PDB file of C-alpha atoms and ligand atoms in Angstrom:
ATOM      1  CA  MET A   1      36.920 122.316   9.131  1.00 81.00           C
ATOM      2  CA  LYS A   2      38.800 119.055   9.056  1.00 84.00           C
ATOM      3  CA  PRO A   3      37.699 115.859  10.835  1.00 87.00           C
ATOM      4  CA  ASP A   4      40.368 116.152  13.536  1.00 91.00           C
ATOM      5  CA  ASP A   5      39.659 119.805  14.329  1.00 91.00           C
ATOM      6  CA  GLN A   6      38.167 120.395  17.762  1.00 94.00           C
ATOM      7  CA  ILE A   7      34.507 121.261  17.960  1.00 94.00           C
ATOM      8  CA  CYS A   8      34.300 121.423  21.756  1.00 97.00           C
ATOM      9  CA  TYR A   9      37.253 123.392  23.079  1.00 96.00           C
ATOM     10  CA  CYS A  10      36.270 122.941  26.717  1.00 97.00           C
ATOM     11  CA  TYR A  11      36.576 119.153  26.512  1.00 98.00           C
ATOM     12  CA  HIS A  12      38.818 118.800  23.450  1.00 97.00           C
ATOM     13  CA  VAL A  13      36.335 116.816  21.368  1.00 97.00           C
ATOM     14  CA  SER A  14      36.959 116.598  17.642  1.00 95.00           C
ATOM     15  CA  LEU A  15      34.485 116.549  14.776  1.00 93.00           C
ATOM     16  CA  ARG A  16      35.567 112.979  14.012  1.00 94.00           C
ATOM     17  CA  LYS A  17      34.783 111.782  17.566  1.00 96.00           C
ATOM     18  CA  LEU A  18      31.409 113.505  17.586  1.00 96.00           C
ATOM     19  CA  TYR A  19      30.502 112.198  14.166  1.00 94.00           C
ATOM     20  CA  HIS A  20      31.343 108.584  15.022  1.00 95.00           C
ATOM     21  CA  TYR A  21      29.644 108.832  18.414  1.00 97.00           C
ATOM     22  CA  ALA A  22      26.412 110.125  16.879  1.00 96.00           C
ATOM     23  CA  ARG A  23      26.514 107.576  14.049  1.00 95.00           C
ATOM     24  CA  ARG A  24      27.157 104.557  16.303  1.00 96.00           C
ATOM     25  CA  ASN A  25      24.635 105.513  18.982  1.00 97.00           C
ATOM     26  CA  LYS A  26      21.815 106.678  16.701  1.00 93.00           C
ATOM     27  CA  LEU A  27      20.972 109.614  18.977  1.00 95.00           C
ATOM     28  CA  SER A  28      17.363 110.741  19.148  1.00 95.00           C
ATOM     29  CA  ARG A  29      18.069 114.232  20.585  1.00 96.00           C
ATOM     30  CA  PRO A  30      20.876 116.744  19.939  1.00 96.00           C
ATOM     31  CA  SER A  31      21.466 117.084  23.692  1.00 97.00           C
ATOM     32  CA  GLN A  32      22.693 113.479  23.716  1.00 97.00           C
ATOM     33  CA  MET A  33      25.821 114.733  21.931  1.00 97.00           C
ATOM     34  CA  SER A  34      26.968 115.800  25.411  1.00 97.00           C
ATOM     35  CA  ASP A  35      27.375 112.144  26.332  1.00 97.00           C
ATOM     36  CA  CYS A  36      30.400 112.156  24.015  1.00 96.00           C
ATOM     37  CA  LEU A  37      33.175 113.196  26.406  1.00 96.00           C
ATOM     38  CA  GLY A  38      31.095 116.032  27.875  1.00 97.00           C
ATOM     39  CA  ALA A  39      30.912 118.052  24.657  1.00 98.00           C
ATOM     40  CA  GLY A  40      28.738 121.121  25.106  1.00 97.00           C
ATOM     41  CA  THR A  41      28.665 121.028  28.901  1.00 97.00           C
ATOM     42  CA  GLY A  42      31.226 123.753  29.472  1.00 97.00           C
ATOM     43  CA  CYS A  43      30.893 127.257  28.046  1.00 97.00           C
ATOM     44  CA  GLY A  44      28.197 126.196  25.572  1.00 97.00           C
ATOM     45  CA  TRP A  45      29.944 127.690  22.544  1.00 95.00           C
ATOM     46  CA  CYS A  46      29.860 124.473  20.548  1.00 95.00           C
ATOM     47  CA  ILE A  47      26.168 123.644  21.130  1.00 96.00           C
ATOM     48  CA  PRO A  48      24.877 125.065  17.804  1.00 94.00           C
ATOM     49  CA  ILE A  49      27.510 123.017  15.970  1.00 93.00           C
ATOM     50  CA  LEU A  50      26.668 119.908  18.010  1.00 95.00           C
ATOM     51  CA  LYS A  51      23.035 120.346  16.928  1.00 95.00           C
ATOM     52  CA  LYS A  52      24.137 120.662  13.326  1.00 92.00           C
ATOM     53  CA  ILE A  53      26.314 117.555  13.558  1.00 93.00           C
ATOM     54  CA  HIS A  54      23.431 115.618  15.117  1.00 95.00           C
ATOM     55  CA  ASP A  55      21.050 116.686  12.352  1.00 93.00           C
ATOM     56  CA  ARG A  56      23.515 115.907   9.578  1.00 91.00           C
ATOM     57  CA  VAL A  57      24.240 112.440  10.970  1.00 93.00           C
ATOM     58  CA  ALA A  58      20.487 111.786  11.288  1.00 93.00           C
ATOM     59  CA  GLU A  59      20.254 112.575   7.565  1.00 91.00           C
ATOM     60  CA  GLY A  60      22.921 109.917   6.920  1.00 91.00           C
ATOM     61  CA  CYS A  61      25.637 112.390   5.996  1.00 88.00           C
ATOM     62  CA  ASP A  62      29.309 111.315   6.194  1.00 87.00           C
ATOM     63  CA  LEU A  63      30.999 114.207   7.998  1.00 82.00           C
ATOM     64  CA  THR A  64      34.469 112.825   7.418  1.00 78.00           C
ATOM     65  CA  ALA A  65      34.055 113.775   3.747  1.00 74.00           C
ATOM     66  CA  SER A  66      35.164 117.361   3.214  1.00 65.00           C
ATOM     67  CA  GLU A  67      32.312 118.215   0.841  1.00 65.00           C
ATOM     68  CA  ASN A  68      29.833 117.424   3.617  1.00 66.00           C
ATOM     69  CA  VAL A  69      31.161 119.931   6.146  1.00 69.00           C
ATOM     70  CA  ALA A  70      30.666 122.992   3.969  1.00 64.00           C
ATOM     71  CA  ASP A  71      28.061 124.472   6.296  1.00 68.00           C
ATOM     72  CA  LEU A  72      30.192 123.986   9.399  1.00 76.00           C
ATOM     73  CA  PRO A  73      32.690 126.702  10.414  1.00 76.00           C
ATOM     74  CA  THR A  74      35.209 127.156   7.628  1.00 77.00           C
ATOM     75  CA  THR A  75      38.488 126.924   9.515  1.00 86.00           C
ATOM     76  CA  ALA A  76      39.557 125.983  13.013  1.00 87.00           C
ATOM     77  CA  ALA A  77      41.169 129.423  13.416  1.00 91.00           C
ATOM     78  CA  GLU A  78      37.948 131.255  12.542  1.00 90.00           C
ATOM     79  CA  TYR A  79      35.997 128.973  14.839  1.00 90.00           C
ATOM     80  CA  ALA A  80      38.411 129.612  17.724  1.00 91.00           C
ATOM     81  CA  ALA A  81      38.317 133.375  17.134  1.00 92.00           C
ATOM     82  CA  ALA A  82      34.511 133.372  17.163  1.00 92.00           C
ATOM     83  CA  ARG A  83      34.589 131.433  20.441  1.00 94.00           C
ATOM     84  CA  SER A  84      36.802 134.117  21.998  1.00 95.00           C
ATOM     85  CA  GLU A  85      34.153 136.714  21.148  1.00 95.00           C
ATOM     86  CA  TYR A  86      31.439 134.435  22.527  1.00 95.00           C
ATOM     87  CA  LEU A  87      33.293 134.091  25.832  1.00 97.00           C
ATOM     88  CA  LYS A  88      33.527 137.892  26.159  1.00 97.00           C
ATOM     89  CA  SER A  89      29.777 138.267  25.627  1.00 96.00           C
ATOM     90  CA  ASP A  90      26.901 137.498  27.973  1.00 94.00           C
ATOM     91  CA  LYS A  91      25.503 134.992  25.499  1.00 92.00           C
ATOM     92  CA  LYS A  92      24.994 131.391  26.643  1.00 93.00           C
ATOM     93  CA  ASN A  93      24.018 128.720  24.118  1.00 94.00           C
ATOM     94  CA  SER A  94      21.858 125.838  25.304  1.00 94.00           C
ATOM     95  CA  PHE A  95      20.259 122.698  23.902  1.00 92.00           C
TER      96      PHE A  95
HETATM   97  S1  FES B   1      33.500 124.720  23.551  1.00 70.69           S
HETATM   98 FE1  FES B   1      32.118 123.095  23.945  1.00 70.69          FE
HETATM   99  S2  FES B   1      31.330 123.570  25.896  1.00 70.69           S
HETATM  100 FE2  FES B   1      32.824 125.098  25.584  1.00 70.69          FE
END
């Protein structure tokens, strides 16, 4: 994924916004990622990625560098397609 790709589709929050929010606010819990424009408070699809972003920032990782997002979803299209399947299922991610 690229820095300006959306992570939270419900609230249109990009990887770049989430990364900078987590870095500036030195969050102690992954659930605090929701304070960034409501990310994760809609369908819940993005919560596992929000947790990953939180953990990577806590490790001091620069997520605006492409080599550091290798374990995040590969493309925005694949991520969006996986979300469509999630929405059809009964699954509900939570913090
Ligand atoms: S995609 Fe983030 S809450 Fe729905």
